[in-house]
Short mmCIF file of C-alpha atoms and ligand atoms in Angstrom, two decimals:
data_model
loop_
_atom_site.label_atom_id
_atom_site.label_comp_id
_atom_site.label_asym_id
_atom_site.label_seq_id
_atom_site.Cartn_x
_atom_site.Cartn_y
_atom_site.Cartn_z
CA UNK A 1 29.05 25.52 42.05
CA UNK A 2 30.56 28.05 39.97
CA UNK A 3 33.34 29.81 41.68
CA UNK A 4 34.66 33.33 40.97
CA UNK A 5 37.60 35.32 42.25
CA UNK A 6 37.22 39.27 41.85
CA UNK A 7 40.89 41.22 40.93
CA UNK A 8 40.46 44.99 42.69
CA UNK A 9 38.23 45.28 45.19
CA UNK A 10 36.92 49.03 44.20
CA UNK A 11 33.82 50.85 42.52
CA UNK A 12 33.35 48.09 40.15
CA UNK A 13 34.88 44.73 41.78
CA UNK A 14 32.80 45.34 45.04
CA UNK A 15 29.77 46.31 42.44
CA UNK A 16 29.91 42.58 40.80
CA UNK A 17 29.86 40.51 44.49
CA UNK A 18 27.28 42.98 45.47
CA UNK A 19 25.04 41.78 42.10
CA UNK A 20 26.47 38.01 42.83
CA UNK A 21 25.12 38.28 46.39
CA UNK A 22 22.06 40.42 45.24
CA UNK A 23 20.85 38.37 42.76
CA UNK A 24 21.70 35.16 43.64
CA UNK A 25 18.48 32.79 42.84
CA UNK A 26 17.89 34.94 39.58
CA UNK A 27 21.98 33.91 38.60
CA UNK A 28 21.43 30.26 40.17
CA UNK A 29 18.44 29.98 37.70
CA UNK A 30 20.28 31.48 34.89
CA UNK A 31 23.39 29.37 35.20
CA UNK A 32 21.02 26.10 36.51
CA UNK A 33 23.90 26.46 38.98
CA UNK A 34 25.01 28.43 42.20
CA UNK A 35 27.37 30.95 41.92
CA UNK A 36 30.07 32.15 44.28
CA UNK A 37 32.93 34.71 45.19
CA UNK A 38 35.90 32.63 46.59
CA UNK A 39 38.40 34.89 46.65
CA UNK A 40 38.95 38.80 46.32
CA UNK A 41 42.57 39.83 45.18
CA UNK A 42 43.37 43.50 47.09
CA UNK A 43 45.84 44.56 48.62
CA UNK A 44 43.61 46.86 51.04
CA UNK A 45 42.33 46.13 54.65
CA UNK A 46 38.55 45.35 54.57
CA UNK A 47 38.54 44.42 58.15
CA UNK A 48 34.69 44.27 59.25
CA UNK A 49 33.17 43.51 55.62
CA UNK A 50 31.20 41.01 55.30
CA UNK A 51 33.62 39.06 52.28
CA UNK A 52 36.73 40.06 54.62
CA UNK A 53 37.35 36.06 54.34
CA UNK A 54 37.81 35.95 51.28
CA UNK A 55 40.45 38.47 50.68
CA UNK A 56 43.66 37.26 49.30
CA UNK A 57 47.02 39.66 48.99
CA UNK A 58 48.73 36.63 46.35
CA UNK A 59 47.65 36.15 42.76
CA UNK A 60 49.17 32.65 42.78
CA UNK A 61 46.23 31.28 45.13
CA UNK A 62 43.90 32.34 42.65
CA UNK A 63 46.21 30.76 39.27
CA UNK A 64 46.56 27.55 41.40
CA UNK A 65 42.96 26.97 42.38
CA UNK A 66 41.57 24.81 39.73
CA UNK A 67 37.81 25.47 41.60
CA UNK A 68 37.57 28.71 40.07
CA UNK A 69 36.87 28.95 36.75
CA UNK A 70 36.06 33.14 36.10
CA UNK A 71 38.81 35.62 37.02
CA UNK A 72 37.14 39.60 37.16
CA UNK A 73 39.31 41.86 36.80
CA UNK A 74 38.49 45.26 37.90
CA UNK A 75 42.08 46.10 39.17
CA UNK A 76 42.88 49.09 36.07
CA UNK A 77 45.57 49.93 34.63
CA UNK A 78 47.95 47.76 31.91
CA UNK A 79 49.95 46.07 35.27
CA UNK A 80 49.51 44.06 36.82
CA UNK A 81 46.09 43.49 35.56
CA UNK A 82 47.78 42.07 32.33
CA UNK A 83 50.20 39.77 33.59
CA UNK A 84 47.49 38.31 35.85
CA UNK A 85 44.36 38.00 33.46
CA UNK A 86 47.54 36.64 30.72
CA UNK A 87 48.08 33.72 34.27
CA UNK A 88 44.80 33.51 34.63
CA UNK A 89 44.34 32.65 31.02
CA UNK A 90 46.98 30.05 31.17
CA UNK A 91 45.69 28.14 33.83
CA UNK A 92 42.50 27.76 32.46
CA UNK A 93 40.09 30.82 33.56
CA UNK A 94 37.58 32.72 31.41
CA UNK A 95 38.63 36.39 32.32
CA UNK A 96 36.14 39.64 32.35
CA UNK A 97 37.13 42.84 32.68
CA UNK A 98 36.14 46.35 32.28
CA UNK A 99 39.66 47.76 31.95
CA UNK A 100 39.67 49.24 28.50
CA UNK A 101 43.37 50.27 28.93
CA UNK A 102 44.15 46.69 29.15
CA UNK A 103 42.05 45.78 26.19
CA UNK A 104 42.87 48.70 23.52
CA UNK A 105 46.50 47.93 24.07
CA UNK A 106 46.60 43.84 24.61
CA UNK A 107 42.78 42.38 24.03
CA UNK A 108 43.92 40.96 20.92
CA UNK A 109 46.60 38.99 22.51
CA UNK A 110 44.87 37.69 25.63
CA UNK A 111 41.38 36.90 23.25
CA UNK A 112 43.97 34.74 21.02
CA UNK A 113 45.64 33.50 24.60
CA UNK A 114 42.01 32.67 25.40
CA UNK A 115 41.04 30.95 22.01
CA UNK A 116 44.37 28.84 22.69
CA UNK A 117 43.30 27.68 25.64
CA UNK A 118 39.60 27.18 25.48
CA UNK A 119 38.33 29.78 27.70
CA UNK A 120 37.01 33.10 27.32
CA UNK A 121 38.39 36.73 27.46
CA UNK A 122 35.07 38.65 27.92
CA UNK A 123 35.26 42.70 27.92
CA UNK A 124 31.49 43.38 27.58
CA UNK A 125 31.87 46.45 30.18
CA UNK A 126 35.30 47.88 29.17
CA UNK A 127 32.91 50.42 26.32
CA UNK A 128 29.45 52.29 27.72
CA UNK A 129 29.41 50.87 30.85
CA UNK A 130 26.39 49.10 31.15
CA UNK A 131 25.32 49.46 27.75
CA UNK A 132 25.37 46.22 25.68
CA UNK A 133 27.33 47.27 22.83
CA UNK A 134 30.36 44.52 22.40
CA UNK A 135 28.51 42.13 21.42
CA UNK A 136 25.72 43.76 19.74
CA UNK A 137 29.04 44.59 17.58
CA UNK A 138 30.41 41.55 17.37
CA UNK A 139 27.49 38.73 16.95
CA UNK A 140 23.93 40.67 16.37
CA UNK A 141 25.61 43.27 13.50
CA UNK A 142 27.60 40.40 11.89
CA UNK A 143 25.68 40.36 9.33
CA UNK A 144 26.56 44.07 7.93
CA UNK A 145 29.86 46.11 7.03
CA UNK A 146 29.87 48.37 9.56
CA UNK A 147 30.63 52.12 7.98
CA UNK A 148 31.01 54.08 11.43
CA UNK A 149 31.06 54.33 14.79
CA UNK A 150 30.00 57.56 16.65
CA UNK A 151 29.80 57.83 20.24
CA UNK A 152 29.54 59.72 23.45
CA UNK A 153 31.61 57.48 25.64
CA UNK A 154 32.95 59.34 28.65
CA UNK A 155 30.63 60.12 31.32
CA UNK A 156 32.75 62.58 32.82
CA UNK A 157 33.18 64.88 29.84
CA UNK A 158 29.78 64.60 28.94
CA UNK A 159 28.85 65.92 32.55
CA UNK A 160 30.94 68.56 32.65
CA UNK A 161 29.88 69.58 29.03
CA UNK A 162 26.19 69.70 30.30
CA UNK A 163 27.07 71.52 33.40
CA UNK A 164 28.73 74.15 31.03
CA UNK A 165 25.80 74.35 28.73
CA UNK A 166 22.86 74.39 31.52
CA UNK A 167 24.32 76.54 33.75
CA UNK A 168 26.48 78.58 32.07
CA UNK A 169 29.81 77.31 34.26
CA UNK A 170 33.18 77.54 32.90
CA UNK A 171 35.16 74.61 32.48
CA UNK A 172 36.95 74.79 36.07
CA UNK A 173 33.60 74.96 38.05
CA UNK A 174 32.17 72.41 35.74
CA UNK A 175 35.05 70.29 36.57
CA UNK A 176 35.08 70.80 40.36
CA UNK A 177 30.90 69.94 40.67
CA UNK A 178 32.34 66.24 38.63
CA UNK A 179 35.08 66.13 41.19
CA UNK A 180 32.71 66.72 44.07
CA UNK A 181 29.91 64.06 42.84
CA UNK A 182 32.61 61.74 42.34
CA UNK A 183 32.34 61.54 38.73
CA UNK A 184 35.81 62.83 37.95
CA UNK A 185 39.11 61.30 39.53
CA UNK A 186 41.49 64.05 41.28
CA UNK A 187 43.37 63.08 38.36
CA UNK A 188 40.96 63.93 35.59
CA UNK A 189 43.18 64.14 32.80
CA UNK A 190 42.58 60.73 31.17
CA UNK A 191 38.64 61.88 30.67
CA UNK A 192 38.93 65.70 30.06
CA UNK A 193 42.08 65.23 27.65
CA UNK A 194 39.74 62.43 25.29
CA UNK A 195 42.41 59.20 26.21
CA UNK A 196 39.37 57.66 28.04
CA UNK A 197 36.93 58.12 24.81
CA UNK A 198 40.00 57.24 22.74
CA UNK A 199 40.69 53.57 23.97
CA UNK A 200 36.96 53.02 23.73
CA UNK A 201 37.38 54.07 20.26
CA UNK A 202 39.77 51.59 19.52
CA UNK A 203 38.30 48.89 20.92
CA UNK A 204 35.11 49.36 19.13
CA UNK A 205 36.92 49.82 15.63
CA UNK A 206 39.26 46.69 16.39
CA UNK A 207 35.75 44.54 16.76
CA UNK A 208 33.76 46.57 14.01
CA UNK A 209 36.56 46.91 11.39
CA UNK A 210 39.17 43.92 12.41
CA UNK A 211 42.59 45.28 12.80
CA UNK A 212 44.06 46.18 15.62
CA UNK A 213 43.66 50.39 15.91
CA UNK A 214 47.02 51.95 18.61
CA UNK A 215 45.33 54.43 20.57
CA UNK A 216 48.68 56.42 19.74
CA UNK A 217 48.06 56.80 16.20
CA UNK A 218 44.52 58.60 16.82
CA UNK A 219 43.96 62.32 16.61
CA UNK A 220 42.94 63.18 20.23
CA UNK A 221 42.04 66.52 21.37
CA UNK A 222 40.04 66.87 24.49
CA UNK A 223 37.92 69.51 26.42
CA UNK A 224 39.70 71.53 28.44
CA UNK A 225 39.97 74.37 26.19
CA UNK A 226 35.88 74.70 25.86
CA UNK A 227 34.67 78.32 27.25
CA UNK A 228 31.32 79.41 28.08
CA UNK A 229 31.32 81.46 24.67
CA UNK A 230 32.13 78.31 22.50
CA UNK A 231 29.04 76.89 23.82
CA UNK A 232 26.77 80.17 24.08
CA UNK A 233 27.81 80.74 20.45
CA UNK A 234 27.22 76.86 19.89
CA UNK A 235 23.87 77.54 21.12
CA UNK A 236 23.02 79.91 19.12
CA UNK A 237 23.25 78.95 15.99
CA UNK A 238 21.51 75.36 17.26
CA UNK A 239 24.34 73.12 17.79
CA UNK A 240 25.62 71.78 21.21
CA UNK A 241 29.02 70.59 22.07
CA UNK A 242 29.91 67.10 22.68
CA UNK A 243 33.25 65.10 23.04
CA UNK A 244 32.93 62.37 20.08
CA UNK A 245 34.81 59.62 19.26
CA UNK A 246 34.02 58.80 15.37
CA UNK A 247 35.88 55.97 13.16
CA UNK A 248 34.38 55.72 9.57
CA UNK A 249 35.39 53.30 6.65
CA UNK A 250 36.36 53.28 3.23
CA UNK A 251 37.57 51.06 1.01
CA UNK A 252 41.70 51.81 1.88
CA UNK A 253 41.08 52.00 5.50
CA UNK A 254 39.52 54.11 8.54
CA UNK A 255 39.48 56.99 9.86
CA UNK A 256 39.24 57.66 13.68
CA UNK A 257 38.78 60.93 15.43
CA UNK A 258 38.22 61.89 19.31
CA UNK A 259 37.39 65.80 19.82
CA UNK A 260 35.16 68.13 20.82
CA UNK A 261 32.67 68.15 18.29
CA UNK A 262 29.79 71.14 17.72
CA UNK A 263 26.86 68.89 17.17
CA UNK A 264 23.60 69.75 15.41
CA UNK A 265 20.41 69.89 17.99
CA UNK A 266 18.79 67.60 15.55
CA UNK A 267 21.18 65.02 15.83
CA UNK A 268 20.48 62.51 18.29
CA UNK A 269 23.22 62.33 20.71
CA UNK A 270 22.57 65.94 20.91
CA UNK A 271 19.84 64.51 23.59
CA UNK A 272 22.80 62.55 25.11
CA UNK A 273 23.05 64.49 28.80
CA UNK A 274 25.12 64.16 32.30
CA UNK A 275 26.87 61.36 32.40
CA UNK A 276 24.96 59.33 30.14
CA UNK A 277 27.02 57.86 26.89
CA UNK A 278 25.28 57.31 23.20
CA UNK A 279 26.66 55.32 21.15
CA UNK A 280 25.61 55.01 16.86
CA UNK A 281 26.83 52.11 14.87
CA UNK A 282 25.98 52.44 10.94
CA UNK A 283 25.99 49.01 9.04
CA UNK A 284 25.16 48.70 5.44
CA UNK A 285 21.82 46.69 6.01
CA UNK A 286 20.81 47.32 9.50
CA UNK A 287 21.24 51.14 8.86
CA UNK A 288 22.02 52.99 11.82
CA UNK A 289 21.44 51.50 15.20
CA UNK A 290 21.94 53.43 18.66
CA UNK A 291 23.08 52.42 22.08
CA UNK A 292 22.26 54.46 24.79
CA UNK A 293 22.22 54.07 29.05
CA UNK A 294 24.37 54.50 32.27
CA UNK A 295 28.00 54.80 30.74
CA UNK A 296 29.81 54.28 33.99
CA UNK A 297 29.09 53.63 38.12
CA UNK A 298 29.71 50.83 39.98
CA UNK A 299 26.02 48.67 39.32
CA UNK A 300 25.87 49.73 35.39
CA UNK A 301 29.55 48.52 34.88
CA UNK A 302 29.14 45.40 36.86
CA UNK A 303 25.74 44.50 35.53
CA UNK A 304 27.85 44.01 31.88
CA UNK A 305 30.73 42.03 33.58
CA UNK A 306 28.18 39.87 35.88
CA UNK A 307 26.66 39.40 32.20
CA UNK A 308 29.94 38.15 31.01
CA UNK A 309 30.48 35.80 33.74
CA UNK A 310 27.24 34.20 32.46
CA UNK A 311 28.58 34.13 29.05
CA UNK A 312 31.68 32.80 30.30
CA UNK A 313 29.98 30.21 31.48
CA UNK A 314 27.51 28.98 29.03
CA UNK A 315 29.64 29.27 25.81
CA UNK A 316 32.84 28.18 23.88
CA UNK A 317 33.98 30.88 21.90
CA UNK A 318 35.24 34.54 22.11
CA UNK A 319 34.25 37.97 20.53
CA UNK A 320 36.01 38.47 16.92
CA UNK A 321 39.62 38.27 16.66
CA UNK A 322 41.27 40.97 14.81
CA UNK A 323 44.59 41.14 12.92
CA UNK A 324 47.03 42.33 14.68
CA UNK A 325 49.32 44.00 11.87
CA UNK A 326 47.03 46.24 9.41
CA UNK A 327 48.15 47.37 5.94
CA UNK A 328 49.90 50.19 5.34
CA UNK A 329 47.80 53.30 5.26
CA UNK A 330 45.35 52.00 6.80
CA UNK A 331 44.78 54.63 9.69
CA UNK A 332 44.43 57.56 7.93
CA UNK A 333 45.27 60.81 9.18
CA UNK A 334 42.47 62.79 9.62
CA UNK A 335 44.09 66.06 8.38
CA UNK A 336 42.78 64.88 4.98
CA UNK A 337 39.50 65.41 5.76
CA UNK A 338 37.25 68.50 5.45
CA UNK A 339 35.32 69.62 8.35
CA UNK A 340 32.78 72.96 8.93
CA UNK A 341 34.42 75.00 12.00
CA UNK A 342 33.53 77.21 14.35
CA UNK A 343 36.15 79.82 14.62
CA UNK A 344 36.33 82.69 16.96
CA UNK A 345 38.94 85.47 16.70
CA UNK A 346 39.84 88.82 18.29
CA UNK A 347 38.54 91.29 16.50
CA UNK A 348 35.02 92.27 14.97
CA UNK A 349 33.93 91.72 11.24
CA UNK A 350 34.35 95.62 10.52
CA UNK A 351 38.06 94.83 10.41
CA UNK A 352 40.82 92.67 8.94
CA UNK A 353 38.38 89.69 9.59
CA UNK A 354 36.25 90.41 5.91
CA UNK A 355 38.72 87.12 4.80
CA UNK A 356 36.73 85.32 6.87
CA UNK A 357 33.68 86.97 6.88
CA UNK A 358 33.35 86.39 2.99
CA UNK A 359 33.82 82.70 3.24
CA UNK A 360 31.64 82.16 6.73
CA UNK A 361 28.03 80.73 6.69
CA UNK A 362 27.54 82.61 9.49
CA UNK A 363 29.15 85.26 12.00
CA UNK A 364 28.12 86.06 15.62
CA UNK A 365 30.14 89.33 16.88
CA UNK A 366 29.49 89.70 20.39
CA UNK A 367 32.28 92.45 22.52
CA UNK A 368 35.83 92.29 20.46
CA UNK A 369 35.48 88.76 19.50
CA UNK A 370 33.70 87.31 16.49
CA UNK A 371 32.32 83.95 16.02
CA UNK A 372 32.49 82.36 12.23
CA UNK A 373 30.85 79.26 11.09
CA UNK A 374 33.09 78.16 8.07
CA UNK A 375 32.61 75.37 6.07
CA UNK A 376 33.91 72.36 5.15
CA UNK A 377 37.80 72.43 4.73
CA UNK A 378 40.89 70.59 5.11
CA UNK A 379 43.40 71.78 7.99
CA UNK A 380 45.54 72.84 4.96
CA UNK A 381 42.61 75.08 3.78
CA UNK A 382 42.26 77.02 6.72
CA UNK A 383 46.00 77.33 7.17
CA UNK A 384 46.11 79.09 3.78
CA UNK A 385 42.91 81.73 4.63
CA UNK A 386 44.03 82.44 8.03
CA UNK A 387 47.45 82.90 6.87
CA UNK A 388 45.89 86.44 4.95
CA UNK A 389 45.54 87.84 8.10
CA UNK A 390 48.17 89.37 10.02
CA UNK A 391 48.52 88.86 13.21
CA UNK A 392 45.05 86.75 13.65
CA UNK A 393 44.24 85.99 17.50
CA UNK A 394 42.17 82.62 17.27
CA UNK A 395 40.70 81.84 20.74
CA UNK A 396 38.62 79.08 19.56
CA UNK A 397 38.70 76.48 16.67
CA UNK A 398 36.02 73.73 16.57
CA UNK A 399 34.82 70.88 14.29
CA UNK A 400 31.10 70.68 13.20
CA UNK A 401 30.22 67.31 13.20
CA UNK A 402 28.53 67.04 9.68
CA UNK A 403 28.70 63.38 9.09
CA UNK A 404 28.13 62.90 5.14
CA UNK A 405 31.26 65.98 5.23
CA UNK A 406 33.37 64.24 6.43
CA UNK A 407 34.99 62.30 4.55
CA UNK A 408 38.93 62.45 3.41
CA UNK A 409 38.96 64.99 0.17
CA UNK A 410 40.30 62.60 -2.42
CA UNK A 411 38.62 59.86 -0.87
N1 HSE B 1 35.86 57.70 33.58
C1 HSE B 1 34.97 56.95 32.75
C2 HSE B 1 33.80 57.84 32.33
C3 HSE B 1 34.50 55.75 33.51
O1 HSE B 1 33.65 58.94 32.89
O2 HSE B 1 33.05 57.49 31.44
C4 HSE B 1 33.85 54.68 32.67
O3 HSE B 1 34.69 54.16 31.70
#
């Protein structure tokens, strides 16, 4: 009998005993074993649920029961959910968890902690949700140098965004509809200001590019600042606008990014809607390769962590470890690196705005404020144009998400 005991007894932790329960015989078979829940860590009152046995309010009875051999940890946040999974570790559990806090910041540690001690440290669900795409990264793309990651990875964001776009909502409505549906936490900030997107990020360049990548050192700029016009003018001119997180390679280093990006209708996560997440990973034989499905909810998360538990239990070894201390330079700030804008200022083209009207692709007045569609510069570059114009009023400043454009300008 193989024994589990769940950490956090919310969306997700109740969403793994439901698919342990649920799918029992198709597990049993699986495993060619049964599997259990003996214990649920919470320190809530489930009074009158069925697994009300089984909850515990003490991590120790979990560390000192040498019957279970998986610890899930759904419990969030960096602690305690670190200090347990690192106990857990210790005493001889595989641990899987969707907490991608937890992993961007210490999954290097607690894999090596796991490698030490002959278990696993499994984090299948902490990127996309359901989608498979850890360790499509780490084992089925082995093969290749990866040379980016692009991705759609918050559900939230990517809601709201579609909300904005269909219906024509601002931002504030679109968030409110998310809050109501329970998509968005009362506290939305770690989703609409790109943290969410960036830890995925990380975690995803860590496997595909084998240093540890700080969430810290990434350029993060979320959505909050998105109007109706960005994305009518968006439209427009056939892009749509999507929070991406993108990491590419060269030979000194990498180059992550997580911002609102205006993305060409002909690229596919352009067809990437509601809280879906897309994710593209290019390697240098399998070409590019896409992940897409349910990027968050309680049965999508826990199918990847019930998968996990299987893996936990069938084999010896963990994901990739990557090197904690990178070389210098090797995050790269992306200031170095051209991007095509969308730019909208007070003011019509008639005026002071011919600087930027000469250099535009494109130009979409509509009332006093003009859209322009520059393209491809360095921060610097624009800097120095809009500096020609006194007393510019920029209401909105984009990236286009050109892929073969970006790339750093002396690189
Ligand atoms: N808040 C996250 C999202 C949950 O909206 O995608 C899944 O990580």
């Amino acid at each position: 009998m193989i024994q589990v005991a769940i950490m956090g007894f919310g969306v997700v932790g109740s969403g793994v005993a439901k698919i342990i329960e649920e799918n029992q015989a198709l597990l049993a078979a699986r495993l060619s074993d049964e599997i259990t829940v003996k214990y649920i860590l919470d320190i809530r009152d489930f009074t009158g649920h069925a697994l009300a046995g089984r909850v515990v309010r003490d991590f120790s009875v979990i560390e000192n029961d040498p019957e279970v051999s998986v610890v899930v940890e759904a419990m969030g946040g960096v602690h305690p959910a670190y200090d347990y999974s690192l106990k857990a570790i210790r005493a001889k559990k595989s641990v899987v968890t969707s907490n991608k806090e937890l992993v961007s910041l210490h999954g290097r540690e607690l894999l090596e902690e796991a490698k030490k001690n002959g278990v696993r440290y499994l984090f299948e669900a902490s990127v996309g949700g359901g989608i498979p795409i850890i360790r499509p990264l780490s084992d089925c793309l082995a093969a290749n140098e990866i040379s980016s990651v692009t991705g759609i990875m918050n559900g939230t964001t990517n809601y709201i965004l579609t909300q904005m776009e269909e219906n024509g909502a601002p931002f504030a409505d679109a968030l409110s509809d998310a809050q109501a549906r329970g998509f968005a936490e009362r506290d939305p900030s770690a989703d609409i200001d790109g943290k969410d997107t960036c830890r995925k990020l990380c975690i995803l360049a860590d496997i595909a590019f084998g240093y540890q990548v700080n969430p810290d050192l990434v350029t993060c700029e979320g959505i909050r600042a998105i109007s109706p016009r960005d994305i009518s003018d968006a439209a427009e001119a056939g892009y749509c606008i999507k929070l991406l997180g993108h990491v590419r390679r060269d030979s000194e280093g990498i180059t992550p990014i997580v911002a609102p990006f205006l993305l060409s209708r002909t690229h596919i996560l352009s067809g990437v809607s509601g809280v879906f997440n897309g994710i593209g990973v290019v390697g240098n034989m399998v070409g590019e390769t896409m992940f897409y499905g349910h990027g968050a909810g309680s049965a999508p998360t826990a199918s990847a962590m019930v998968g996990d538990i299987i893996e936990a239990c069938e084999v010896p070894s963990s994901p990739v470890l990557w090197k904690e201390k990178a070389p210098e330079g090797y995050i790269k700030d992306v200031s170095e690196c051209a991007f095509a804008r969308y730019l909208r200022v007070k003011g019509t083209r008639a005026d002071s705005l011919t600087v930027l009207a000469e250099c535009a692709v494109r130009a979409v007045s509509n009332g006093d404020e003009t859209g322009f569609f520059l393209p491809a510069m360095t921060d610097e570059e624009l800097a120095v144009i809009l500096k020609m114009i006194p007393e510019l009023d920029v209401v909105s400043s984009i990236r286009i998400f050109t892929p073969g454009e970006f790339v750093p300008k002396n690189g």
